[in-house]
Amino acid sequence: MWQSYSNGLLVAIGLIMAIGAQNAFVLAQSLRREHHIPVAALCILCDAVLVAAGVFGLATLLTQSPTLLAIARWGGAAFLLWYGSQALLRAARPQSLQAAGSEPRSLRAVMLAALAVTLLNPHVYLDTVLLIGSLGAQQAEPGAYAAGAASASFLWFSALALGAAWLAPWLARPVTWRLIDLGVAAMMFAVAAQLILGAL
């Protein structure tokens, strides 16, 4: 159970921590202290629902088809290797997260913007539903894997929402993201190796 949980945690945290529109949005709201707690809660909830849909929906399909399971295993391993390689490339050209200023907005406007950033991004479905879901469907304990992935989302978005002011000086440094991307690459390669070894 703990192996499945830790796999879910590592894969999800590696995907979530990459610089993207959702992270930049949550960080910007947090630095401005503008409805940042509801925004983080919404992102956590969306991730948990999408992960559960991916893990348990795909789990049913994959257990019924050894061919689909093999495709998911090798496809997932290939994607993880590619994603880890992209993280290594980002580490060579590190960026930083910046929060742009704007006029204060209502809770409704901010939450609608958060939903758009979260649900209208095709990478959310590729990463959360397809990749995390297909990997979770292959775990000994899919429920523990889903809980691990949801925990990663909770930890990351809580850190951004509650610790943005404290984290801001570090997140603004390219060297921080170089270290994060190196860690992401290591996590992706480790889980890919686990999938490949399990198929041999």
PDB file of C-alpha atoms in Angstrom:
ATOM      1  CA  MET A   1       0.000   0.000   0.000  1.00  0.00           C
ATOM      2  CA  TRP A   2       2.760   2.473   0.936  1.00  0.00           C
ATOM      3  CA  GLN A   3       4.588   1.765  -2.319  1.00  0.00           C
ATOM      4  CA  SER A   4       1.454   2.679  -4.310  1.00  0.00           C
ATOM      5  CA  TYR A   5       0.906   5.756  -2.127  1.00  0.00           C
ATOM      6  CA  SER A   6       4.495   6.968  -2.554  1.00  0.00           C
ATOM      7  CA  ASN A   7       4.353   6.351  -6.323  1.00  0.00           C
ATOM      8  CA  GLY A   8       1.223   8.509  -6.563  1.00  0.00           C
ATOM      9  CA  LEU A   9       2.805  11.193  -4.391  1.00  0.00           C
ATOM     10  CA  LEU A  10       6.067  11.318  -6.386  1.00  0.00           C
ATOM     11  CA  VAL A  11       4.500  11.262  -9.847  1.00  0.00           C
ATOM     12  CA  ALA A  12       1.896  13.892  -8.980  1.00  0.00           C
ATOM     13  CA  ILE A  13       4.297  16.239  -7.204  1.00  0.00           C
ATOM     14  CA  GLY A  14       6.664  15.994 -10.161  1.00  0.00           C
ATOM     15  CA  LEU A  15       3.886  16.976 -12.557  1.00  0.00           C
ATOM     16  CA  ILE A  16       2.346  19.668 -10.344  1.00  0.00           C
ATOM     17  CA  MET A  17       5.604  21.459  -9.515  1.00  0.00           C
ATOM     18  CA  ALA A  18       6.491  22.260 -13.123  1.00  0.00           C
ATOM     19  CA  ILE A  19       6.030  25.947 -13.928  1.00  0.00           C
ATOM     20  CA  GLY A  20       2.638  26.385 -15.540  1.00  0.00           C
ATOM     21  CA  ALA A  21      -0.405  28.611 -15.791  1.00  0.00           C
ATOM     22  CA  GLN A  22      -2.128  27.096 -12.752  1.00  0.00           C
ATOM     23  CA  ASN A  23       0.908  27.474 -10.474  1.00  0.00           C
ATOM     24  CA  ALA A  24       1.532  31.022 -11.655  1.00  0.00           C
ATOM     25  CA  PHE A  25      -2.134  31.905 -11.028  1.00  0.00           C
ATOM     26  CA  VAL A  26      -2.216  30.428  -7.509  1.00  0.00           C
ATOM     27  CA  LEU A  27       1.088  32.083  -6.634  1.00  0.00           C
ATOM     28  CA  ALA A  28      -0.074  35.457  -7.949  1.00  0.00           C
ATOM     29  CA  GLN A  29      -3.294  35.274  -5.910  1.00  0.00           C
ATOM     30  CA  SER A  30      -1.349  34.217  -2.839  1.00  0.00           C
ATOM     31  CA  LEU A  31       1.196  37.016  -3.090  1.00  0.00           C
ATOM     32  CA  ARG A  32      -1.661  39.522  -3.407  1.00  0.00           C
ATOM     33  CA  ARG A  33      -3.624  37.768  -0.618  1.00  0.00           C
ATOM     34  CA  GLU A  34      -6.646  37.889  -2.928  1.00  0.00           C
ATOM     35  CA  HIS A  35      -8.981  34.911  -2.264  1.00  0.00           C
ATOM     36  CA  HIS A  36      -5.894  32.677  -2.270  1.00  0.00           C
ATOM     37  CA  ILE A  37      -7.267  30.043   0.157  1.00  0.00           C
ATOM     38  CA  PRO A  38     -10.458  29.353  -1.886  1.00  0.00           C
ATOM     39  CA  VAL A  39      -8.365  29.266  -5.073  1.00  0.00           C
ATOM     40  CA  ALA A  40      -5.973  26.689  -3.606  1.00  0.00           C
ATOM     41  CA  ALA A  41      -8.900  24.623  -2.271  1.00  0.00           C
ATOM     42  CA  LEU A  42     -10.537  24.656  -5.713  1.00  0.00           C
ATOM     43  CA  CYS A  43      -7.318  23.466  -7.395  1.00  0.00           C
ATOM     44  CA  ILE A  44      -6.920  20.674  -4.814  1.00  0.00           C
ATOM     45  CA  LEU A  45     -10.547  19.563  -5.275  1.00  0.00           C
ATOM     46  CA  CYS A  46     -10.315  19.578  -9.083  1.00  0.00           C
ATOM     47  CA  ASP A  47      -7.100  17.562  -8.992  1.00  0.00           C
ATOM     48  CA  ALA A  48      -8.576  14.995  -6.585  1.00  0.00           C
ATOM     49  CA  VAL A  49     -11.691  14.509  -8.743  1.00  0.00           C
ATOM     50  CA  LEU A  50      -9.681  14.219 -11.968  1.00  0.00           C
ATOM     51  CA  VAL A  51      -7.188  11.801 -10.409  1.00  0.00           C
ATOM     52  CA  ALA A  52      -9.989   9.597  -9.054  1.00  0.00           C
ATOM     53  CA  ALA A  53     -11.726   9.604 -12.444  1.00  0.00           C
ATOM     54  CA  GLY A  54      -8.497   8.669 -14.168  1.00  0.00           C
ATOM     55  CA  VAL A  55      -7.371   6.006 -11.715  1.00  0.00           C
ATOM     56  CA  PHE A  56     -10.687   4.232 -11.193  1.00  0.00           C
ATOM     57  CA  GLY A  57     -12.127   4.750 -14.667  1.00  0.00           C
ATOM     58  CA  LEU A  58      -8.982   3.629 -16.437  1.00  0.00           C
ATOM     59  CA  ALA A  59      -8.384   0.882 -13.884  1.00  0.00           C
ATOM     60  CA  THR A  60     -11.590  -0.847 -14.964  1.00  0.00           C
ATOM     61  CA  LEU A  61     -10.689  -0.617 -18.644  1.00  0.00           C
ATOM     62  CA  LEU A  62      -7.097  -1.752 -18.195  1.00  0.00           C
ATOM     63  CA  THR A  63      -7.880  -4.767 -16.036  1.00  0.00           C
ATOM     64  CA  GLN A  64     -10.191  -6.014 -18.785  1.00  0.00           C
ATOM     65  CA  SER A  65      -7.578  -5.746 -21.545  1.00  0.00           C
ATOM     66  CA  PRO A  66      -3.974  -6.973 -21.249  1.00  0.00           C
ATOM     67  CA  THR A  67      -3.206  -5.188 -24.543  1.00  0.00           C
ATOM     68  CA  LEU A  68      -4.411  -1.824 -23.210  1.00  0.00           C
ATOM     69  CA  LEU A  69      -2.493  -2.453 -19.990  1.00  0.00           C
ATOM     70  CA  ALA A  70       0.718  -3.065 -21.949  1.00  0.00           C
ATOM     71  CA  ILE A  71       0.132   0.071 -24.040  1.00  0.00           C
ATOM     72  CA  ALA A  72      -0.513   2.100 -20.889  1.00  0.00           C
ATOM     73  CA  ARG A  73       2.595   0.690 -19.199  1.00  0.00           C
ATOM     74  CA  TRP A  74       4.998   1.364 -22.067  1.00  0.00           C
ATOM     75  CA  GLY A  75       3.297   4.608 -23.049  1.00  0.00           C
ATOM     76  CA  GLY A  76       3.434   5.819 -19.450  1.00  0.00           C
ATOM     77  CA  ALA A  77       7.099   4.876 -19.151  1.00  0.00           C
ATOM     78  CA  ALA A  78       7.904   6.674 -22.421  1.00  0.00           C
ATOM     79  CA  PHE A  79       6.047   9.789 -21.286  1.00  0.00           C
ATOM     80  CA  LEU A  80       7.809   9.799 -17.916  1.00  0.00           C
ATOM     81  CA  LEU A  81      11.188   9.506 -19.626  1.00  0.00           C
ATOM     82  CA  TRP A  82      10.268  12.360 -21.987  1.00  0.00           C
ATOM     83  CA  TYR A  83       8.945  14.480 -19.127  1.00  0.00           C
ATOM     84  CA  GLY A  84      12.068  13.855 -17.075  1.00  0.00           C
ATOM     85  CA  SER A  85      14.185  14.874 -20.078  1.00  0.00           C
ATOM     86  CA  GLN A  86      12.168  18.095 -20.420  1.00  0.00           C
ATOM     87  CA  ALA A  87      12.804  18.821 -16.737  1.00  0.00           C
ATOM     88  CA  LEU A  88      16.542  18.364 -17.330  1.00  0.00           C
ATOM     89  CA  LEU A  89      16.351  20.812 -20.248  1.00  0.00           C
ATOM     90  CA  ARG A  90      14.490  23.322 -18.061  1.00  0.00           C
ATOM     91  CA  ALA A  91      17.187  22.897 -15.412  1.00  0.00           C
ATOM     92  CA  ALA A  92      19.728  23.987 -18.024  1.00  0.00           C
ATOM     93  CA  ARG A  93      17.667  27.148 -18.701  1.00  0.00           C
ATOM     94  CA  PRO A  94      15.950  27.871 -15.359  1.00  0.00           C
ATOM     95  CA  GLN A  95      13.089  30.355 -15.083  1.00  0.00           C
ATOM     96  CA  SER A  96      11.305  31.894 -12.131  1.00  0.00           C
ATOM     97  CA  LEU A  97       7.681  32.327 -11.159  1.00  0.00           C
ATOM     98  CA  GLN A  98       6.544  35.924 -11.192  1.00  0.00           C
ATOM     99  CA  ALA A  99       3.268  37.311  -9.902  1.00  0.00           C
ATOM    100  CA  ALA A 100       1.820  40.081 -12.032  1.00  0.00           C
ATOM    101  CA  GLY A 101      -0.074  42.851 -10.313  1.00  0.00           C
ATOM    102  CA  SER A 102      -3.696  43.749 -11.105  1.00  0.00           C
ATOM    103  CA  GLU A 103      -6.746  45.434  -9.635  1.00  0.00           C
ATOM    104  CA  PRO A 104      -8.578  43.552  -6.847  1.00  0.00           C
ATOM    105  CA  ARG A 105     -11.296  41.211  -8.125  1.00  0.00           C
ATOM    106  CA  SER A 106     -14.372  39.652  -6.586  1.00  0.00           C
ATOM    107  CA  LEU A 107     -14.331  36.095  -5.217  1.00  0.00           C
ATOM    108  CA  ARG A 108     -16.605  34.993  -8.075  1.00  0.00           C
ATOM    109  CA  ALA A 109     -14.312  36.456 -10.734  1.00  0.00           C
ATOM    110  CA  VAL A 110     -11.227  34.923  -9.165  1.00  0.00           C
ATOM    111  CA  MET A 111     -12.835  31.489  -8.795  1.00  0.00           C
ATOM    112  CA  LEU A 112     -14.067  31.521 -12.409  1.00  0.00           C
ATOM    113  CA  ALA A 113     -10.560  32.435 -13.534  1.00  0.00           C
ATOM    114  CA  ALA A 114      -9.140  29.605 -11.408  1.00  0.00           C
ATOM    115  CA  LEU A 115     -11.596  27.140 -12.977  1.00  0.00           C
ATOM    116  CA  ALA A 116     -10.629  28.310 -16.448  1.00  0.00           C
ATOM    117  CA  VAL A 117      -6.899  28.010 -15.742  1.00  0.00           C
ATOM    118  CA  THR A 118      -7.465  24.532 -14.278  1.00  0.00           C
ATOM    119  CA  LEU A 119     -10.070  22.941 -16.555  1.00  0.00           C
ATOM    120  CA  LEU A 120      -9.445  24.601 -19.925  1.00  0.00           C
ATOM    121  CA  ASN A 121      -5.811  23.533 -19.964  1.00  0.00           C
ATOM    122  CA  PRO A 122      -5.427  20.319 -22.033  1.00  0.00           C
ATOM    123  CA  HIS A 123      -2.290  19.410 -20.048  1.00  0.00           C
ATOM    124  CA  VAL A 124      -4.503  18.947 -16.972  1.00  0.00           C
ATOM    125  CA  TYR A 125      -6.318  16.089 -18.684  1.00  0.00           C
ATOM    126  CA  LEU A 126      -3.189  14.599 -20.222  1.00  0.00           C
ATOM    127  CA  ASP A 127      -1.284  14.715 -16.929  1.00  0.00           C
ATOM    128  CA  THR A 128      -3.966  14.173 -14.304  1.00  0.00           C
ATOM    129  CA  VAL A 129      -6.491  11.901 -16.012  1.00  0.00           C
ATOM    130  CA  LEU A 130      -4.480  10.005 -18.605  1.00  0.00           C
ATOM    131  CA  LEU A 131      -0.946   9.810 -17.221  1.00  0.00           C
ATOM    132  CA  ILE A 132      -1.639   9.683 -13.483  1.00  0.00           C
ATOM    133  CA  GLY A 133      -4.764   7.588 -14.128  1.00  0.00           C
ATOM    134  CA  SER A 134      -3.067   5.014 -16.339  1.00  0.00           C
ATOM    135  CA  LEU A 135      -0.128   4.676 -13.922  1.00  0.00           C
ATOM    136  CA  GLY A 136      -2.498   4.369 -10.975  1.00  0.00           C
ATOM    137  CA  ALA A 137      -4.520   1.667 -12.685  1.00  0.00           C
ATOM    138  CA  GLN A 138      -1.394  -0.500 -12.746  1.00  0.00           C
ATOM    139  CA  GLN A 139      -0.643  -0.167  -9.036  1.00  0.00           C
ATOM    140  CA  ALA A 140      -1.221  -2.936  -6.516  1.00  0.00           C
ATOM    141  CA  GLU A 141      -3.391  -0.498  -4.529  1.00  0.00           C
ATOM    142  CA  PRO A 142      -4.996   2.040  -6.926  1.00  0.00           C
ATOM    143  CA  GLY A 143      -6.832   3.720  -4.035  1.00  0.00           C
ATOM    144  CA  ALA A 144      -3.580   4.344  -2.160  1.00  0.00           C
ATOM    145  CA  TYR A 145      -2.004   5.678  -5.352  1.00  0.00           C
ATOM    146  CA  ALA A 146      -4.921   8.103  -5.871  1.00  0.00           C
ATOM    147  CA  ALA A 147      -4.605   9.218  -2.241  1.00  0.00           C
ATOM    148  CA  GLY A 148      -0.884   9.829  -2.764  1.00  0.00           C
ATOM    149  CA  ALA A 149      -1.550  11.912  -5.888  1.00  0.00           C
ATOM    150  CA  ALA A 150      -4.257  13.910  -4.087  1.00  0.00           C
ATOM    151  CA  SER A 151      -1.848  14.433  -1.153  1.00  0.00           C
ATOM    152  CA  ALA A 152       0.729  15.883  -3.546  1.00  0.00           C
ATOM    153  CA  SER A 153      -1.822  18.395  -4.811  1.00  0.00           C
ATOM    154  CA  PHE A 154      -2.850  19.282  -1.249  1.00  0.00           C
ATOM    155  CA  LEU A 155       0.744  19.784  -0.100  1.00  0.00           C
ATOM    156  CA  TRP A 156       1.830  21.834  -3.102  1.00  0.00           C
ATOM    157  CA  PHE A 157      -1.149  24.178  -3.369  1.00  0.00           C
ATOM    158  CA  SER A 158      -1.294  24.618   0.411  1.00  0.00           C
ATOM    159  CA  ALA A 159       2.389  25.585   0.365  1.00  0.00           C
ATOM    160  CA  LEU A 160       1.786  28.102  -2.417  1.00  0.00           C
ATOM    161  CA  ALA A 161      -1.317  29.558  -0.754  1.00  0.00           C
ATOM    162  CA  LEU A 162      -0.086  29.703   2.837  1.00  0.00           C
ATOM    163  CA  GLY A 163       3.607  30.256   2.312  1.00  0.00           C
ATOM    164  CA  ALA A 164       3.718  32.437  -0.801  1.00  0.00           C
ATOM    165  CA  ALA A 165       5.128  35.503   0.949  1.00  0.00           C
ATOM    166  CA  TRP A 166       7.820  33.368   2.597  1.00  0.00           C
ATOM    167  CA  LEU A 167       8.489  31.339  -0.558  1.00  0.00           C
ATOM    168  CA  ALA A 168       8.492  34.314  -2.944  1.00  0.00           C
ATOM    169  CA  PRO A 169      12.211  35.204  -2.601  1.00  0.00           C
ATOM    170  CA  TRP A 170      13.172  31.577  -3.345  1.00  0.00           C
ATOM    171  CA  LEU A 171      10.630  31.082  -6.139  1.00  0.00           C
ATOM    172  CA  ALA A 172      11.940  34.220  -7.815  1.00  0.00           C
ATOM    173  CA  ARG A 173      15.415  32.681  -8.102  1.00  0.00           C
ATOM    174  CA  PRO A 174      16.179  30.629 -11.223  1.00  0.00           C
ATOM    175  CA  VAL A 175      18.531  28.403  -9.176  1.00  0.00           C
ATOM    176  CA  THR A 176      15.550  27.238  -7.077  1.00  0.00           C
ATOM    177  CA  TRP A 177      13.754  26.010 -10.193  1.00  0.00           C
ATOM    178  CA  ARG A 178      16.944  24.395 -11.447  1.00  0.00           C
ATOM    179  CA  LEU A 179      17.012  22.281  -8.255  1.00  0.00           C
ATOM    180  CA  ILE A 180      13.265  21.594  -8.445  1.00  0.00           C
ATOM    181  CA  ASP A 181      13.535  20.475 -12.080  1.00  0.00           C
ATOM    182  CA  LEU A 182      16.467  18.202 -11.276  1.00  0.00           C
ATOM    183  CA  GLY A 183      14.376  16.633  -8.512  1.00  0.00           C
ATOM    184  CA  VAL A 184      11.399  16.282 -10.868  1.00  0.00           C
ATOM    185  CA  ALA A 185      13.608  14.551 -13.456  1.00  0.00           C
ATOM    186  CA  ALA A 186      14.912  12.110 -10.839  1.00  0.00           C
ATOM    187  CA  MET A 187      11.354  11.262  -9.698  1.00  0.00           C
ATOM    188  CA  MET A 188      10.111  10.728 -13.273  1.00  0.00           C
ATOM    189  CA  PHE A 189      13.066   8.512 -14.217  1.00  0.00           C
ATOM    190  CA  ALA A 190      12.675   6.435 -11.031  1.00  0.00           C
ATOM    191  CA  VAL A 191       8.979   5.706 -11.627  1.00  0.00           C
ATOM    192  CA  ALA A 192       9.612   5.000 -15.339  1.00  0.00           C
ATOM    193  CA  ALA A 193      12.299   2.476 -14.387  1.00  0.00           C
ATOM    194  CA  GLN A 194       9.851   0.837 -11.993  1.00  0.00           C
ATOM    195  CA  LEU A 195       7.264   0.476 -14.771  1.00  0.00           C
ATOM    196  CA  ILE A 196       9.785  -0.913 -17.251  1.00  0.00           C
ATOM    197  CA  LEU A 197      11.194  -3.424 -14.732  1.00  0.00           C
ATOM    198  CA  GLY A 198       7.652  -4.517 -13.859  1.00  0.00           C
ATOM    199  CA  ALA A 199       6.955  -5.293 -17.505  1.00  0.00           C
ATOM    200  CA  LEU A 200      10.070  -7.430 -18.000  1.00  0.00           C
TER     201      LEU A 200
END
